[in-house]
Short mmCIF file of C-alpha atoms in Angstrom, two decimals:
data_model
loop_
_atom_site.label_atom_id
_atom_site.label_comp_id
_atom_site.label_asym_id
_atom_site.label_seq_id
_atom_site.Cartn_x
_atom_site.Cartn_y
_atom_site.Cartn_z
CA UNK A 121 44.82 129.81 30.45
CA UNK A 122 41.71 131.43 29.98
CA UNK A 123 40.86 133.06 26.83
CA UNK A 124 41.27 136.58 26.38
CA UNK A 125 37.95 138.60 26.29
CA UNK A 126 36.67 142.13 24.39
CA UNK A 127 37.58 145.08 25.73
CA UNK A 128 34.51 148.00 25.72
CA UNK A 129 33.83 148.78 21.92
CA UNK A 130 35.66 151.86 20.53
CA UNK A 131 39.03 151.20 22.50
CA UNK A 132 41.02 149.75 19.28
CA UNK A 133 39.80 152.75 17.67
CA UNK A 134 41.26 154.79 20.33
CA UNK A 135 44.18 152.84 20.70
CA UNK A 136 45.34 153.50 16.30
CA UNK A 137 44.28 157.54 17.16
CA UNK A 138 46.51 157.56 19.43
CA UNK A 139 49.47 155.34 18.23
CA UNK A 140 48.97 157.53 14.83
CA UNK A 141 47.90 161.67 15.95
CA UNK A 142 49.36 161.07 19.81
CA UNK A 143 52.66 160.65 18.79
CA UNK A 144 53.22 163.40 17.52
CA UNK A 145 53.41 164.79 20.76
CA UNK A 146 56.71 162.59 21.39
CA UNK A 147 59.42 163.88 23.35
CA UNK A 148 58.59 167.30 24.26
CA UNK A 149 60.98 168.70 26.67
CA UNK A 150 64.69 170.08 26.53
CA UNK A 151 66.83 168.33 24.05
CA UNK A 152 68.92 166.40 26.62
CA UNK A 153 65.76 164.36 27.62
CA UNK A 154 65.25 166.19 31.06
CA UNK A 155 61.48 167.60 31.14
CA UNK A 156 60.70 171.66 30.89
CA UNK A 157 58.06 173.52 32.60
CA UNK A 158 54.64 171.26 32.33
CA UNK A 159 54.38 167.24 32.83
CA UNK A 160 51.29 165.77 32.76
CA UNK A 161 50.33 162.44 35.45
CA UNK A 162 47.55 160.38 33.59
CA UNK A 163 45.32 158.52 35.63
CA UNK A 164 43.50 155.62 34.02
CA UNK A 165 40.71 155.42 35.79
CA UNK A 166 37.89 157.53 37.67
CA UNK A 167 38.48 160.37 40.21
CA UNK A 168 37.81 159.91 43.30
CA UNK A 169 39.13 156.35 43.49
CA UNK A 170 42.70 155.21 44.99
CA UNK A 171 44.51 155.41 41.92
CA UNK A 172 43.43 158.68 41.57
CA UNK A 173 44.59 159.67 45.03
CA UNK A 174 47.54 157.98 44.21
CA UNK A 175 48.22 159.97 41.11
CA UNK A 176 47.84 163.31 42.76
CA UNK A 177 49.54 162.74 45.93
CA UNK A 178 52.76 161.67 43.44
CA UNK A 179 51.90 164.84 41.35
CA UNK A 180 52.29 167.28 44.20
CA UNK A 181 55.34 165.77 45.67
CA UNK A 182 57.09 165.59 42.48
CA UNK A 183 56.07 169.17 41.91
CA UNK A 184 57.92 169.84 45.24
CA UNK A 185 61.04 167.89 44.65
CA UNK A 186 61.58 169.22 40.83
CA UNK A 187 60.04 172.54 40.72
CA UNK A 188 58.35 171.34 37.41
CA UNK A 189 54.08 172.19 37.47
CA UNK A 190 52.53 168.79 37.58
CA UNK A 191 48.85 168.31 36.51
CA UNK A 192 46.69 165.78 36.76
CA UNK A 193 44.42 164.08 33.64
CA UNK A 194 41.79 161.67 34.38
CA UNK A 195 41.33 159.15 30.92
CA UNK A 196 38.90 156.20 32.71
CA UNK A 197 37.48 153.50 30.78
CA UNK A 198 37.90 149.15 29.90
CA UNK A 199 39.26 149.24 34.09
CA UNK A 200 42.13 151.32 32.73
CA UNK A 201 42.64 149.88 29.19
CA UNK A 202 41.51 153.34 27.44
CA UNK A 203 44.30 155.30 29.74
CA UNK A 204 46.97 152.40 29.69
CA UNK A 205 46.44 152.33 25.54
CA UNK A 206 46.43 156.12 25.11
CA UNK A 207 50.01 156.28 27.37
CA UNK A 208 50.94 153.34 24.65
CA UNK A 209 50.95 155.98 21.64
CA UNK A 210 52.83 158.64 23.75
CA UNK A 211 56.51 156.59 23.53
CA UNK A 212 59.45 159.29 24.05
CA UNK A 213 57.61 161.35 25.67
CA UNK A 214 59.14 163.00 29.22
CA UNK A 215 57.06 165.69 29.82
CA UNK A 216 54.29 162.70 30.30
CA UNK A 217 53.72 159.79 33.78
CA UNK A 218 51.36 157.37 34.47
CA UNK A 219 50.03 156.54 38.05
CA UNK A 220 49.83 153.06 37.72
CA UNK A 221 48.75 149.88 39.38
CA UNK A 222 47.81 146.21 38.86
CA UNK A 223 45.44 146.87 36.80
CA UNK A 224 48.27 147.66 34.22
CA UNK A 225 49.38 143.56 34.68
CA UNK A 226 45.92 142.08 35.03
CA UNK A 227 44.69 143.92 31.65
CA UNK A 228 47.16 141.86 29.46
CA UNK A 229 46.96 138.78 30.89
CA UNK A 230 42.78 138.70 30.81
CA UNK A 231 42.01 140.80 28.30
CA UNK A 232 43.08 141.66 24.51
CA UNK A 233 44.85 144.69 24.95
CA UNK A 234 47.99 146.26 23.06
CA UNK A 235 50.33 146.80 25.62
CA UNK A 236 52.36 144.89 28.07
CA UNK A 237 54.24 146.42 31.18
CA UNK A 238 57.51 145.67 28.72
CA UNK A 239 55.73 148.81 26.16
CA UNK A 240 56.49 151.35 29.21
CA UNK A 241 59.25 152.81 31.23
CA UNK A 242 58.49 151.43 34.83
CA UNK A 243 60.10 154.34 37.44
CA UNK A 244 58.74 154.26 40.78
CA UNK A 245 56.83 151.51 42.96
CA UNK A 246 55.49 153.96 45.79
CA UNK A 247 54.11 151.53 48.15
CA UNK A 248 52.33 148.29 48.76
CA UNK A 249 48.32 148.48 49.12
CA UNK A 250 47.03 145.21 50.95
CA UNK A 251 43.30 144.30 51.59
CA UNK A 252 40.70 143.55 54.15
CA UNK A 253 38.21 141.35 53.96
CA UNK A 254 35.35 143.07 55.79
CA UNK A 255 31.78 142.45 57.23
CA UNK A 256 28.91 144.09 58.62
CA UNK A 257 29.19 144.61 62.14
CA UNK A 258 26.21 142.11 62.86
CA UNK A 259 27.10 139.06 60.57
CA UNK A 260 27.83 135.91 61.95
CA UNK A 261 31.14 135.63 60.83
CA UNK A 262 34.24 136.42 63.00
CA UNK A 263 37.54 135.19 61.17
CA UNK A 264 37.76 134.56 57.35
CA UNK A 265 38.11 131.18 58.17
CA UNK A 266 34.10 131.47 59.18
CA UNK A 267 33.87 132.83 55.52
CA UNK A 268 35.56 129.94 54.07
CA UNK A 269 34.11 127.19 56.06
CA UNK A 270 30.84 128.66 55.34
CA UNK A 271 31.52 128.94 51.31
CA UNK A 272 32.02 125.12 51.67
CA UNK A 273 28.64 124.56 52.62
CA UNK A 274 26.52 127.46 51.60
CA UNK A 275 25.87 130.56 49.30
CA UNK A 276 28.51 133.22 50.34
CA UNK A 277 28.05 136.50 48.22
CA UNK A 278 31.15 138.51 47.60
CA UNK A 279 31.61 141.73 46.38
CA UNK A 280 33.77 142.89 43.66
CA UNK A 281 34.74 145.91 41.67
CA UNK A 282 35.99 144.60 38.21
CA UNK A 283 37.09 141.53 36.70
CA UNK A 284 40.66 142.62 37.13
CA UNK A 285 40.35 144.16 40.04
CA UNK A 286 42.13 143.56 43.45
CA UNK A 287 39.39 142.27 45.48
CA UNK A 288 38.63 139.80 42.54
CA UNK A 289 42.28 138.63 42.61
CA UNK A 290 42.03 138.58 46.22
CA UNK A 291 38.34 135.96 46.45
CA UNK A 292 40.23 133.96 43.33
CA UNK A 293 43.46 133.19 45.61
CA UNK A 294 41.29 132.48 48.37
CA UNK A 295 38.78 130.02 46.13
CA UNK A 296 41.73 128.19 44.94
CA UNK A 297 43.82 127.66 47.79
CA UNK A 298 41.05 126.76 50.06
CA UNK A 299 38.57 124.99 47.02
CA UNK A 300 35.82 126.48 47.55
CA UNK A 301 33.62 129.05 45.55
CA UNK A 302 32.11 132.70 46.00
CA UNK A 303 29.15 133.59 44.39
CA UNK A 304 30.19 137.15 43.11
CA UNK A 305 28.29 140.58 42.49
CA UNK A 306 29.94 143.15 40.16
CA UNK A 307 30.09 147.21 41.50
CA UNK A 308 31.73 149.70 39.51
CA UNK A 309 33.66 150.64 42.63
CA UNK A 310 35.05 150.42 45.78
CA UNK A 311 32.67 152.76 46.72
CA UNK A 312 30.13 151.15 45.45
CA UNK A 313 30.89 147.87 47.03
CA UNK A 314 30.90 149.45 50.49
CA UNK A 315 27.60 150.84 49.87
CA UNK A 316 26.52 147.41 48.89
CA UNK A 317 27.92 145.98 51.75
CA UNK A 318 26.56 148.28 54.10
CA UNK A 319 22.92 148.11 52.38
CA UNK A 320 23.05 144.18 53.05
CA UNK A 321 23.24 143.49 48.81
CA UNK A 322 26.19 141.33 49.53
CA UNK A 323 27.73 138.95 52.84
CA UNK A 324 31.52 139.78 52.49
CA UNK A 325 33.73 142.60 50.55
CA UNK A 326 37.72 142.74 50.13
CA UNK A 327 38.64 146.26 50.45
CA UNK A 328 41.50 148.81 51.62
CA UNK A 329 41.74 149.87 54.95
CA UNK A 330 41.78 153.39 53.64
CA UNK A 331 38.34 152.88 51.93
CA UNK A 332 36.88 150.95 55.31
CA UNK A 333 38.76 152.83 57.96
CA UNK A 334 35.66 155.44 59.18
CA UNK A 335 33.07 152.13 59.03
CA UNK A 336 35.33 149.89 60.96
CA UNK A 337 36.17 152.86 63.70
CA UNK A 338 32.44 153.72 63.92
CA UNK A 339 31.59 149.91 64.17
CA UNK A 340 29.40 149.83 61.07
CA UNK A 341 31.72 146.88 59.98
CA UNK A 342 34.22 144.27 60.98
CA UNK A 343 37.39 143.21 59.79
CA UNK A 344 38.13 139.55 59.64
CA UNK A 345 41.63 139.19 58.29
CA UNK A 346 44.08 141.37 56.57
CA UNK A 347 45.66 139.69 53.24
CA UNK A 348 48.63 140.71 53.76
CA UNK A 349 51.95 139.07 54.53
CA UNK A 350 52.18 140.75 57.83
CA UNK A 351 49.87 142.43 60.41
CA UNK A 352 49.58 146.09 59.86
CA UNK A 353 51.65 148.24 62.24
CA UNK A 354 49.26 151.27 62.09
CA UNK A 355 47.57 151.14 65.38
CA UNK A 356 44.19 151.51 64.03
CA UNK A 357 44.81 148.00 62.25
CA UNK A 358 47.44 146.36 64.07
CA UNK A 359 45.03 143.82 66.10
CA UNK A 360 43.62 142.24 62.76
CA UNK A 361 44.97 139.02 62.18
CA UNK A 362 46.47 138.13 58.86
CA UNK A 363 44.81 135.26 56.57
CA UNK A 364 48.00 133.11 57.50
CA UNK A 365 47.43 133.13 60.86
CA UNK A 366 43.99 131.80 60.03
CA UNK A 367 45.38 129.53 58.14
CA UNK A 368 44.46 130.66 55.04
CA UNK A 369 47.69 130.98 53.30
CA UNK A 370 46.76 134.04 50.84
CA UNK A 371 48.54 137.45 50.83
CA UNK A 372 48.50 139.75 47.81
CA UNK A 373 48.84 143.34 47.46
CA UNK A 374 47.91 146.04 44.77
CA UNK A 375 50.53 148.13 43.92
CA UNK A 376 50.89 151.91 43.66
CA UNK A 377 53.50 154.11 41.57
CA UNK A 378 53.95 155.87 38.61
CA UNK A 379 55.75 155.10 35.26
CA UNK A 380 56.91 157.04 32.09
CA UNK A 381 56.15 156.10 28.21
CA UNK A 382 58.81 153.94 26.19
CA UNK A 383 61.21 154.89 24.33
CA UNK A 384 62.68 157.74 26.81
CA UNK A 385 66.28 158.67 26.81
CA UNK A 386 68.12 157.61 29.64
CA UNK A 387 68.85 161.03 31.16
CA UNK A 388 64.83 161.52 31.15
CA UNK A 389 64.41 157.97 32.88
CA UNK A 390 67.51 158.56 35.42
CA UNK A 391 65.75 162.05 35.94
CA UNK A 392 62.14 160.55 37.25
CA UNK A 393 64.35 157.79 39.31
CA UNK A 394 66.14 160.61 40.98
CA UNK A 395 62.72 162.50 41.49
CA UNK A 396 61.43 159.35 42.92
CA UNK A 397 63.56 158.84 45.54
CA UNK A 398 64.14 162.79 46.50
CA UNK A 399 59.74 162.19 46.84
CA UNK A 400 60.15 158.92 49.16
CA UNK A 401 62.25 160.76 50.97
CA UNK A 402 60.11 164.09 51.77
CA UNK A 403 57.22 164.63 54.29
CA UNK A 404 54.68 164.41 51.35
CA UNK A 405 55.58 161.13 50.74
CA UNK A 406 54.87 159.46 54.34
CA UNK A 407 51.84 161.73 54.83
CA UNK A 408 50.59 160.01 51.59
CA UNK A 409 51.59 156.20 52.72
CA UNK A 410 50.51 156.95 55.95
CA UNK A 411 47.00 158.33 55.60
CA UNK A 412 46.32 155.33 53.32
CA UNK A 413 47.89 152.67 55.26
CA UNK A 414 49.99 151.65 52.40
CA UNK A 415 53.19 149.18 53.10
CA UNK A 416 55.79 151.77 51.91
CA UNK A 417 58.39 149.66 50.27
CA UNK A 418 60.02 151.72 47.26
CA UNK A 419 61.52 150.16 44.29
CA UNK A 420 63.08 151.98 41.25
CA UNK A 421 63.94 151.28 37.85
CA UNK A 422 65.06 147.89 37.13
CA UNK A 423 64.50 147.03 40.42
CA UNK A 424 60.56 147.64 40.05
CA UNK A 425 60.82 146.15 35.97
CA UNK A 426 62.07 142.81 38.12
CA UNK A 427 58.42 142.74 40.47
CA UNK A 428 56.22 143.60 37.72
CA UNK A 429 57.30 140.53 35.72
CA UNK A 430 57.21 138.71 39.10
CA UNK A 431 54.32 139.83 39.74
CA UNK A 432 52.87 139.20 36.54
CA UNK A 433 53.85 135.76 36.97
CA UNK A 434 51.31 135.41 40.41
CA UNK A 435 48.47 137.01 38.23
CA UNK A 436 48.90 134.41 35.15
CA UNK A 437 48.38 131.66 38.10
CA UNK A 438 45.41 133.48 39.76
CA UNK A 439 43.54 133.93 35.64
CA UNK A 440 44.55 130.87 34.49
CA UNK A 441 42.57 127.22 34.05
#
C-alpha cells in the first residue's frame, strides 16, 4: 500500500487542542444521554459544497422531527482532516453530529491522520451520491469508452478535486480496471473543476449530477456514462448509460449522512437512530434526495458501521500498490 503522506502543517497541533481543551465539552445534554435544547452539525469542509448542503438539509429536518435547534458549523481544512480530528476530541458528546462522507474513509487510509471511522458513532447513511463523467458539449467523445480508448493512445486530461476525493477514486477505478492512465489537474472544488472544464483547462471531469445538472440541460456539456450501478431513474438522467453497459465495469458512489462522537451512551445513540429514520421518513428528506439526485438507500446504526468497513475495504484496493 502506498505510504501515508503529511497532512497541512498545524493539524496535529489542532488535533492535541482539541483531544486536551475540547473535551471538556463532553457530554453536554440531560443526564440520561438524550440531547437538550442546542446540537451542533459540523461540517468538515467548505460551504457551499455538497457536504455542506448535505449537512444543512439533515440539520433542518432533524430540527423538524426532534424539536431540538440545530445549527450548522463549517471547520474546512486537510479535505476534512481538521473537522474529522476536531469531532475526534469531542467523544461523549450528544449535543454534537457530523455530516459526513467518504472523505472520512479515504483520510485514514491515504493520509496520517488520528482517527478511523471505528473513533466515531456512525448513525445515519442518508443516501447514495453517484458520478458522471462529463464533457464539453463539442468534444469528440461520445461514451466513456471514447475516453478510455483514447487514454490508451493519447494525453487525456482529467479533472479532480482532491487526492481523496470522489472523482479521484472514480479516474483510479477506471485506470485500473481498464489499464490505462489519466493525466490529472488538481481544483480545489467541484466548482472549480466545472469552471475548468467549461474554460477548456481540462478534456474530461467526474462530477454529480447535482453540480452538472443546469450545464447538461442548457447543452454546455455532455454526459458520457453514469458510474453508478444502475441508470438513474430521475428523468432528467435516466437516458445516460451506466459505465457497465459500456463495458467499463466501474461503479462507486460517495456517501452522504451524519454521525455522532464516541463514547455516547446508548440512549443518546438509539435517540439520533430514531431521529434518523422519523427524517427519512418526512417530506424534507425526499425533497433533499431528490433535488440532488441522490440514490436514497438509508442505513442505521450497525447496519451503516457494516458498509463503512466494507466500504473501506474498496478504498484500500483503489490507494493501494
Amino acid at each position: 500500500m502506498k505510504s501515508r503522506t503529511p497532512l497541512v502543517a498545524g493539524l496535529a497541533a489542532a488535533s492535541l487542542l482539541c483531544l486536551t481543551a475540547c473535551g471538556s465539552a463532553a457530554g453536554a445534554g440531560s443526564s440520561d444521554g438524550v440531547p437538550e435544547g442546542n446540537v451542533t452539525m459540523l461540517v468538515p469542509m467548505g460551504a457551499g459544497g455538497g457536504s455542506d448542503l448535505s449537512g444543512r438539509a439533515i440539520a433542518s429536518g432533524l430540527e423538524g422531527g426532534t424539536g431540538l435547534n440545530v445549527s450548522v458549523e463549517n471547520r474546512e481544512g486537510g479535505s476534512g482532516a481538521i473537522g474529522y480530528s476536531y469531532f475526534l476530541g469531542q467523544e461523549g458528546r450528544n449535543d454534537l453530529l457530523l455530516a459526513a462522507e467518504t472523505a472520512m474513509l479515504a483520510l485514514p487510509v491515504t493520509q496520517d491522520v488520528q482517527f478511523t471511522y471505528e473513533d466515531f458513532t456512525p448513525i445515519m447513511k442518508v443516501g447514495d451520491d453517484f458520478t458522471l463523467i462529463v464533457v464539453p458539449a463539442d468534444s469528440d467523445y461520445d461514451t466513456c469508452t471514447d475516453v478510455v480508448d483514447a487514454a490508451a493512445d493519447e494525453r487525456v486530461v482529467a479533472a479532480v478535486s482532491g487526492s481523496t476525493s470522489l472523482d479521484e477514486i472514480v479516474f483510479t477505478l477506471i485506470e485500473q480496471e481498464e489499464g490505462v492512465e489519466f493525466d490529472r489537474v488538481p481544483f480545489e472544488s467541484g466548482s472549480e473543476v466545472l469552471t475548468g472544464l467549461l474554460g477548456g483547462q481540462v478534456d474530461v471531469a467526474s462530477l454529480n449530477p447535482a453540480e452538472v445538472i443546469a450545464q447538461l440541460e442548457a447543452g454546455d456539456l455532455k454526459a458520457l456514462c453514469a458510474v453508478a450501478e444502475d441508470r438513474y431513474e430521475y428523468d432528467e438522467l435516466a437516458d445516460i448509460p451506466t459505465a457497465a453497459e459500456q463495458g467499463i465495469d466501474v461503479a462507486f458512489a460517495q456517501f452522504r449522512g451524519f454521525i455522532a462522537p464516541g463514547g455516547i451512551s446508548e440512549e443518546a445513540e438509539q435517540f439520533w437512530i430514531d431521529a434518523g429514520q422519523a427524517y427519512a421518513d418526512s417530506d424534507a428528506y425526499t425533497e433533499y434526495v431528490e433535488s440532488n439526485y441522490l440514490q436514497p438507500n438509508a442505513q442505521y446504526g450497525d447496519e451503516f458501521t457494516t458498509y463503512l468497513g466494507e466500504n473501506t475495504a474498496d478504498l484500500e484496493k483503489v490507494f493501494g500498490e
